[in-house]
Amino acid sequence: MNITRENIDDLNAVLKVDIAKEDYSEKVQKVLKDYRKSANIPGFRKGHVPMGLVQKQYGKAVLVDEVNKLLQDSLQKYLTEEKLDVLGNPLPKDQEDLNWDAADYSFEFELGLAPKFDVDLKPKDAVTSYTIVVDDKMVDNQITTIQKQYGKITNKQEVEKDDEVSGSFVNEEAGFDKKTTFEVAKLKGKANNAAFVGAKVGDTVTVSTKGLFKEAGDYRSFLGLSEEEAQEKNLEVSFTIEEVNHREPADLDQDLFDKLYGPGVISSVTELKDKIKEEGEGQFKQQSDQQLLNDVTEKLIENTKFDLPAEFLKKWIQRSGEKELTAEEAAEEYERSEKGLRYQLIEGKIIADNELQITFEEIKAYAKEMIKGQMAQFGQNDPKDEELEGIAARILSNQDEVKRLSEQLMNTKLLDFFKENVKLKEKEVTFDEFVKEVYN
């Protein structure tokens, strides 16, 4: 067998694979002999079917199967030995005149080659790295929420301004139906408040989604729409009141502190505020880190220029699925996936150039830390290592879990790498400022 490569350009090549009879004949004969032993053909005892008959009945199918296996194995071996970095898989060129009755065969495959490029980690414009701080307003709002959550609930028949109501916002014509519970105090404007205050259980109130709530986040929570969608749609919705409740806030006393964090952990309102601030900023760190990863990704894609074997990739996309796509569908899919492919190549080069590969031991250690964190949420703060080992072993026996943990760990490694090597500008913001800058 002989494999030769012709480079069309830097991104495209053609492999020619020549297969001679001696490359496959021994394997074909072995398979046919095995067939003969088990063949069940009328008129012949099992294992005594003439070889010529076996050859006639199964020979062509076995030949094609063994040659295809040989092709796949030899292609993979060649790509590995030659250290060719290819995109997609080799695509067989159409060969309408292939004669399976011949002794020797020639096959041609198109290759899409990965581009050569450098990654500039010091772009002219620095990437913003946000530090989200929890301000006094957010702490006070959280304390109010906690007091209501642990407070006394009184069921009522008539709505007052400090009550909460349950029901569904409905517009049948628009197919809109959102079951929800909200505080009347969150409504915006005198007209909306007046529509609810004084209404009774079973009454139906009609309002518009436009300008319904004070806070932008409340639209998503109580309507299932963004503020912009609620304003744009401006739906007239009916709300049938199913339940009215009044929450008497819990006192900020030791009993409440112990319910929240366990006996004696918190002993004053000042300590409670500090704890809420600490927890909030810990949660926001995950969000700001993810945003930094997203922003660095965008900047690297924008600044790292290279060509791709676009026509090859479109053809590969067209043929590689369960159902073959049209040329137009493949082109559309390529447009959708091109950005992701570019970042995969950039990320792969960063990982290879900076030796950021992950070992199984690192995955296991990462899994054990994750398990410890989850156990701590249920009050198990000092688990034994044997217990962690056992749980980790069960998790890591699942390949999907291994893949998921590997991706999380690699994202962590990349984030640490970017923090040390990418040009960043630090910016301290409140959560509201962060949302406004990032999402608006």
Coordinates of C-alpha atoms in Angstrom, one line a residue:
M1 CA 0.0 0.0 0.0
N2 CA 1.2 3.5 -0.8
I3 CA -0.1 6.9 0.3
T4 CA 1.0 10.1 -1.4
R5 CA -0.1 13.7 -0.6
E6 CA -0.4 16.6 -3.0
N7 CA -0.7 20.0 -1.3
I8 CA -3.1 22.2 -3.3
D9 CA -2.4 25.2 -1.1
D10 CA -1.7 25.9 2.5
L11 CA -5.2 24.8 3.6
N12 CA -6.1 22.1 1.2
A13 CA -4.5 18.8 0.1
V14 CA -5.4 15.5 -1.7
L15 CA -4.3 12.1 -0.4
K16 CA -4.0 9.3 -2.9
V17 CA -4.1 5.8 -1.4
D18 CA -3.0 2.9 -3.6
I19 CA -4.0 -0.6 -2.4
A20 CA -2.6 -3.8 -3.9
K21 CA -4.1 -7.2 -3.7
E22 CA -1.6 -8.4 -1.2
D23 CA -2.7 -5.7 1.2
Y24 CA -6.1 -7.1 1.7
S25 CA -6.3 -10.7 0.3
E26 CA -5.2 -12.5 3.4
K27 CA -7.8 -10.7 5.5
V28 CA -10.6 -11.4 2.9
Q29 CA -9.7 -15.1 2.8
K30 CA -9.8 -15.3 6.6
V31 CA -13.2 -13.8 6.8
L32 CA -14.6 -16.0 4.0
K33 CA -13.2 -19.1 5.8
D34 CA -15.0 -18.0 9.0
Y35 CA -18.2 -17.5 6.9
R36 CA -17.8 -21.0 5.5
K37 CA -17.6 -22.5 9.0
S38 CA -20.9 -20.9 10.0
A39 CA -22.8 -20.6 6.7
N40 CA -26.2 -22.3 6.6
I41 CA -27.0 -22.9 2.9
P42 CA -29.7 -25.4 1.9
G43 CA -28.2 -28.7 0.5
F44 CA -24.9 -28.5 2.4
R45 CA -23.9 -29.5 5.9
K46 CA -22.8 -26.7 8.1
G47 CA -19.1 -26.2 7.6
H48 CA -19.0 -28.1 4.4
V49 CA -20.2 -25.5 1.9
P50 CA -17.8 -25.3 -1.1
M51 CA -15.5 -22.3 -0.9
G52 CA -16.4 -21.3 -4.4
L53 CA -20.0 -20.9 -3.4
V54 CA -19.1 -18.9 -0.3
Q55 CA -16.8 -16.7 -2.5
K56 CA -19.6 -16.2 -5.0
Q57 CA -22.2 -15.3 -2.4
Y58 CA -20.2 -13.2 0.0
G59 CA -16.9 -12.4 -1.7
K60 CA -17.7 -8.9 -3.1
A61 CA -19.3 -7.7 0.1
V62 CA -16.4 -8.9 2.2
L63 CA -13.9 -7.4 -0.2
V64 CA -15.5 -4.0 0.0
D65 CA -15.8 -4.2 3.8
E66 CA -12.1 -5.2 4.3
V67 CA -10.8 -2.6 1.8
N68 CA -12.8 0.1 3.6
K69 CA -11.5 -0.9 7.0
L70 CA -8.0 -0.9 5.6
L71 CA -8.5 2.6 4.1
Q72 CA -9.8 4.0 7.4
D73 CA -6.9 2.4 9.5
S74 CA -4.2 3.5 7.0
L75 CA -5.6 7.1 6.8
Q76 CA -5.7 7.5 10.6
K77 CA -2.2 6.0 10.9
Y78 CA -0.8 8.3 8.1
L79 CA -2.4 11.5 9.6
T80 CA -0.9 10.5 13.0
E81 CA 2.6 9.7 11.8
E82 CA 2.8 12.8 9.5
K83 CA 1.4 14.9 12.4
L84 CA -1.1 16.5 10.0
D85 CA -3.5 18.9 11.8
V86 CA -6.7 18.5 9.8
L87 CA -10.2 20.0 10.1
G88 CA -13.1 17.7 9.9
N89 CA -12.4 14.3 8.4
P90 CA -10.9 13.2 5.0
L91 CA -13.6 13.3 2.3
P92 CA -13.5 10.6 -0.4
K93 CA -13.5 12.0 -3.9
D94 CA -16.2 10.7 -6.2
Q95 CA -15.0 7.7 -8.2
E96 CA -17.8 6.6 -10.5
D97 CA -15.5 4.3 -12.5
L98 CA -14.2 2.3 -9.6
N99 CA -14.0 -1.4 -10.6
W100 CA -14.3 -3.8 -7.7
D101 CA -13.4 -6.7 -10.0
A102 CA -9.9 -5.4 -10.4
A103 CA -7.0 -6.6 -8.1
D104 CA -5.6 -3.2 -7.2
Y105 CA -7.4 0.0 -6.3
S106 CA -6.7 3.7 -6.0
F107 CA -8.7 6.1 -3.8
E108 CA -8.4 9.9 -3.4
F109 CA -9.4 12.0 -0.3
E110 CA -9.7 15.7 0.1
L111 CA -8.1 17.2 3.3
G112 CA -8.8 20.5 5.0
L113 CA -5.7 21.6 6.8
A114 CA -5.6 23.7 10.0
P115 CA -4.1 27.2 9.4
K116 CA -0.8 28.4 10.9
F117 CA -1.1 31.5 13.0
D118 CA 0.1 33.3 16.1
V119 CA -2.0 34.5 19.0
D120 CA -1.5 38.1 20.2
L121 CA -2.3 38.2 23.9
K122 CA -1.5 41.9 24.3
P123 CA -4.2 43.6 22.1
K124 CA -4.0 47.4 21.8
D125 CA -7.3 47.8 23.6
A126 CA -7.3 46.3 27.1
V127 CA -10.2 43.9 28.1
T128 CA -12.2 45.1 31.1
S129 CA -12.1 42.9 34.1
Y130 CA -15.0 43.6 36.4
T131 CA -15.1 43.4 40.1
I132 CA -18.7 43.4 41.2
V133 CA -19.2 44.9 44.7
V134 CA -22.3 44.5 46.8
D135 CA -23.5 48.0 47.8
D136 CA -25.6 49.0 50.9
K137 CA -28.8 49.1 48.8
M138 CA -28.4 45.5 47.7
V139 CA -27.6 44.4 51.3
D140 CA -30.7 46.1 52.7
N141 CA -32.9 44.6 49.9
Q142 CA -31.6 41.2 50.7
I143 CA -32.3 41.7 54.4
T144 CA -35.8 42.8 53.6
T145 CA -36.3 39.7 51.5
I146 CA -34.9 37.4 54.3
Q147 CA -37.3 39.0 56.8
K148 CA -40.3 38.5 54.5
Q149 CA -39.2 34.9 53.7
Y150 CA -39.0 34.0 57.4
G151 CA -41.8 36.2 58.5
K152 CA -45.4 35.3 59.4
I153 CA -47.8 34.9 56.5
T154 CA -51.4 35.9 56.8
N155 CA -54.0 34.9 54.2
K156 CA -56.4 37.7 53.2
Q157 CA -59.4 38.3 50.9
E158 CA -58.7 42.0 49.9
V159 CA -55.5 43.5 48.5
E160 CA -53.6 46.3 50.3
K161 CA -50.5 48.1 49.1
D162 CA -48.0 45.9 51.2
D163 CA -49.5 42.6 50.2
E164 CA -48.5 40.0 47.6
V165 CA -50.9 38.5 45.1
S166 CA -50.9 35.2 43.2
G167 CA -52.5 34.5 39.8
S168 CA -51.8 34.5 36.1
F169 CA -51.2 37.3 33.6
V170 CA -53.2 36.3 30.5
N171 CA -53.8 37.5 27.0
E172 CA -55.6 34.7 25.1
E173 CA -55.3 36.4 21.7
A174 CA -51.5 36.6 22.0
G175 CA -51.3 33.1 23.5
F176 CA -49.7 34.7 26.7
D177 CA -50.2 32.9 30.1
K178 CA -47.8 33.5 32.9
K179 CA -48.6 32.2 36.4
T180 CA -46.8 34.3 39.1
T181 CA -46.7 35.8 42.6
F182 CA -45.5 39.4 43.2
E183 CA -45.7 42.2 45.7
V184 CA -48.0 45.0 44.9
A185 CA -45.3 47.4 46.0
K186 CA -43.3 46.4 43.0
L187 CA -45.8 47.8 40.6
K188 CA -45.0 51.1 38.8
G189 CA -47.3 54.1 38.8
K190 CA -50.5 55.1 40.6
A191 CA -52.8 53.5 38.0
N192 CA -51.3 50.1 38.3
N193 CA -51.4 50.2 42.1
A194 CA -55.0 51.5 42.1
A195 CA -56.0 48.6 39.9
F196 CA -54.9 46.0 42.5
V197 CA -55.4 47.8 45.9
G198 CA -58.9 47.1 47.0
A199 CA -59.4 44.1 44.7
K200 CA -60.6 40.8 46.2
V201 CA -59.8 37.1 45.7
G202 CA -61.6 36.1 42.5
D203 CA -61.5 39.6 41.0
T204 CA -59.9 40.1 37.5
V205 CA -57.7 43.1 37.0
T206 CA -56.6 44.4 33.6
V207 CA -53.3 46.2 33.1
S208 CA -50.7 46.7 30.3
T209 CA -47.3 45.1 30.3
K210 CA -45.7 48.4 29.3
G211 CA -44.5 50.3 32.4
L212 CA -45.9 47.7 34.8
F213 CA -43.0 47.2 37.2
K214 CA -40.4 49.5 38.8
E215 CA -37.4 47.3 38.3
A216 CA -36.2 45.9 35.0
G217 CA -35.5 42.5 36.5
D218 CA -39.1 42.2 37.7
Y219 CA -40.4 41.9 34.1
R220 CA -38.4 38.8 33.6
S221 CA -39.3 37.3 37.1
F222 CA -43.1 38.0 36.9
L223 CA -43.9 38.2 33.2
G224 CA -41.3 36.0 31.7
L225 CA -40.3 38.9 29.3
S226 CA -37.5 41.3 29.3
E227 CA -38.4 45.0 30.0
E228 CA -37.8 45.8 26.3
E229 CA -40.1 43.0 25.2
A230 CA -42.8 44.1 27.7
Q231 CA -42.6 47.6 26.4
E232 CA -42.6 46.6 22.7
K233 CA -45.4 44.1 22.9
N234 CA -47.5 46.4 25.2
L235 CA -49.9 43.6 25.8
E236 CA -53.2 44.2 27.7
V237 CA -53.3 41.4 30.2
S238 CA -55.9 40.2 32.6
F239 CA -54.9 39.0 36.1
T240 CA -57.4 36.9 38.1
I241 CA -56.4 37.1 41.8
E242 CA -56.2 33.6 43.2
E243 CA -54.6 34.4 46.5
V244 CA -53.7 37.4 48.7
N245 CA -51.1 37.1 51.4
H246 CA -49.5 39.6 53.8
R247 CA -46.1 38.9 55.2
E248 CA -45.2 40.2 58.6
P249 CA -41.4 40.6 58.5
A250 CA -39.4 38.5 60.9
D251 CA -37.4 40.3 63.6
L252 CA -33.7 40.7 63.1
D253 CA -32.8 38.7 66.3
Q254 CA -30.7 35.7 67.3
D255 CA -33.4 33.3 66.4
L256 CA -33.4 34.4 62.8
F257 CA -29.5 34.5 62.6
D258 CA -29.4 30.9 63.9
K259 CA -32.0 29.8 61.3
L260 CA -29.9 31.4 58.5
Y261 CA -26.3 30.3 59.4
G262 CA -26.5 27.9 62.4
P263 CA -26.2 28.5 66.1
G264 CA -23.9 31.3 67.1
V265 CA -22.3 32.0 63.7
I266 CA -23.9 35.4 63.4
S267 CA -24.8 37.5 66.5
S268 CA -25.6 41.0 65.2
V269 CA -27.1 42.9 62.3
T270 CA -23.7 44.3 61.4
E271 CA -22.3 40.7 61.1
L272 CA -25.3 39.7 59.0
K273 CA -24.7 42.5 56.6
D274 CA -21.0 41.6 56.3
K275 CA -22.0 38.0 55.7
I276 CA -24.5 38.9 53.0
K277 CA -21.9 41.2 51.3
E278 CA -19.2 38.4 51.4
E279 CA -21.6 35.8 50.0
G280 CA -22.9 38.1 47.3
E281 CA -19.5 39.1 46.1
G282 CA -18.4 35.5 46.0
Q283 CA -21.4 34.7 43.8
F284 CA -20.8 37.7 41.6
K285 CA -17.1 36.7 41.1
Q286 CA -18.3 33.7 39.2
Q287 CA -20.4 36.0 37.0
S288 CA -17.6 38.5 36.4
D289 CA -15.1 35.7 35.7
Q290 CA -17.4 34.2 33.1
Q291 CA -17.8 37.6 31.5
L292 CA -14.1 38.1 31.4
L293 CA -13.7 34.7 29.7
N294 CA -16.4 35.7 27.2
D295 CA -14.8 39.1 26.5
V296 CA -11.3 37.7 26.1
T297 CA -12.7 35.1 23.7
E298 CA -14.3 37.8 21.6
K299 CA -11.1 39.9 21.6
L300 CA -8.9 37.0 20.6
I301 CA -11.3 36.0 17.7
E302 CA -11.4 39.7 16.6
N303 CA -7.6 40.1 16.7
T304 CA -6.4 36.7 15.5
K305 CA -6.6 36.7 11.7
F306 CA -6.3 33.5 9.6
D307 CA -8.0 31.8 6.7
L308 CA -9.9 28.6 6.8
P309 CA -10.5 25.9 4.1
A310 CA -14.0 27.2 3.8
E311 CA -15.1 25.3 0.7
F312 CA -13.8 22.0 2.1
L313 CA -15.6 22.6 5.4
K314 CA -18.9 23.4 3.7
K315 CA -18.6 20.2 1.7
W316 CA -17.7 18.3 4.9
I317 CA -20.7 19.7 6.8
Q318 CA -22.9 18.8 3.9
R319 CA -21.9 15.2 3.9
S320 CA -21.1 14.4 7.6
G321 CA -24.5 14.4 9.2
E322 CA -27.0 11.6 9.3
K323 CA -28.9 13.3 6.5
E324 CA -27.0 15.0 3.7
L325 CA -27.6 18.7 3.5
T326 CA -28.1 20.9 0.4
A327 CA -25.2 23.1 -0.5
E328 CA -27.2 26.1 0.7
E329 CA -28.0 24.5 4.0
A330 CA -24.3 23.5 4.5
A331 CA -23.2 27.1 3.7
E332 CA -25.6 28.5 6.3
E333 CA -24.4 26.0 8.9
Y334 CA -20.8 27.0 8.2
E335 CA -21.6 30.6 8.7
R336 CA -23.2 29.8 12.1
S337 CA -20.3 27.6 13.3
E338 CA -17.3 29.5 11.8
K339 CA -16.8 31.8 14.9
G340 CA -16.9 28.8 17.2
L341 CA -14.4 26.9 15.0
R342 CA -12.0 29.9 15.0
Y343 CA -12.0 30.0 18.8
Q344 CA -11.5 26.2 19.1
L345 CA -8.4 26.6 17.0
I346 CA -7.2 29.7 19.0
E347 CA -7.9 27.9 22.3
G348 CA -6.1 24.7 21.1
K349 CA -3.0 26.7 20.2
I350 CA -2.9 28.5 23.5
I351 CA -3.3 25.2 25.3
A352 CA -0.6 23.5 23.3
D353 CA 1.9 26.5 23.3
N354 CA 1.5 27.0 27.1
E355 CA 1.2 23.3 28.1
L356 CA -2.2 23.8 29.8
Q357 CA -3.2 20.2 29.3
I358 CA -5.2 18.5 32.0
T359 CA -4.2 15.2 33.7
F360 CA -6.6 12.7 35.2
E361 CA -5.2 13.3 38.6
E362 CA -6.1 17.0 38.2
I363 CA -9.6 16.1 37.2
K364 CA -9.9 13.8 40.3
A365 CA -8.7 16.5 42.6
Y366 CA -11.1 19.0 41.0
A367 CA -14.0 16.5 41.5
K368 CA -13.1 16.0 45.1
E369 CA -13.1 19.8 45.8
M370 CA -16.4 20.1 44.1
I371 CA -17.8 17.3 46.2
K372 CA -16.5 18.9 49.4
G373 CA -18.2 22.1 48.5
Q374 CA -21.5 20.4 47.9
M375 CA -21.3 18.4 51.2
A376 CA -20.5 21.6 53.1
Q377 CA -23.8 23.0 51.9
F378 CA -25.5 20.3 53.9
G379 CA -23.4 20.8 57.0
Q380 CA -20.8 18.1 56.3
N381 CA -17.7 20.3 56.7
D382 CA -15.0 17.7 57.3
P383 CA -15.6 14.6 55.1
K384 CA -13.0 11.8 55.2
D385 CA -10.7 11.4 52.2
E386 CA -11.8 7.8 51.7
E387 CA -15.4 9.0 51.4
L388 CA -14.4 11.7 48.8
E389 CA -12.3 9.1 46.9
G390 CA -15.3 6.7 46.7
I391 CA -17.7 9.4 45.5
A392 CA -15.2 10.8 43.0
A393 CA -14.5 7.3 41.6
R394 CA -18.3 6.8 40.9
I395 CA -18.5 10.2 39.2
L396 CA -15.3 9.6 37.1
S397 CA -16.6 6.2 35.9
N398 CA -19.1 8.2 33.8
Q399 CA -17.4 9.5 30.6
D400 CA -19.9 12.3 30.2
E401 CA -19.1 13.5 33.7
V402 CA -15.3 13.3 33.0
K403 CA -15.9 15.4 29.9
R404 CA -17.9 18.0 31.8
L405 CA -15.4 18.3 34.6
S406 CA -12.5 18.5 32.1
E407 CA -14.2 21.4 30.3
Q408 CA -14.8 23.2 33.6
L409 CA -11.2 22.7 34.7
M410 CA -9.9 23.8 31.4
N411 CA -12.0 27.0 31.6
T412 CA -10.5 27.6 35.0
K413 CA -7.0 27.1 33.7
L414 CA -7.6 29.4 30.8
L415 CA -9.2 32.0 33.0
D416 CA -6.1 32.0 35.3
F417 CA -3.9 32.1 32.2
F418 CA -5.7 35.1 30.7
K419 CA -5.7 37.0 34.0
E420 CA -1.9 36.7 34.0
N421 CA -1.1 37.2 30.3
V422 CA -3.9 39.3 28.7
K423 CA -3.9 43.1 28.8
L424 CA -6.6 43.9 31.3
K425 CA -8.1 47.0 32.9
E426 CA -9.8 46.6 36.3
K427 CA -13.1 48.2 36.9
E428 CA -15.2 48.1 40.2
V429 CA -18.9 48.2 39.7
T430 CA -22.2 47.5 41.5
F431 CA -24.3 44.7 40.1
D432 CA -26.8 47.1 38.5
E433 CA -23.9 49.0 36.8
F434 CA -22.5 45.6 35.6
V435 CA -25.8 44.6 34.1
K436 CA -26.2 48.0 32.4
E437 CA -22.7 47.9 30.9
V438 CA -22.6 44.2 29.8
Y439 CA -26.1 43.5 28.7
N440 CA -27.3 46.9 27.5

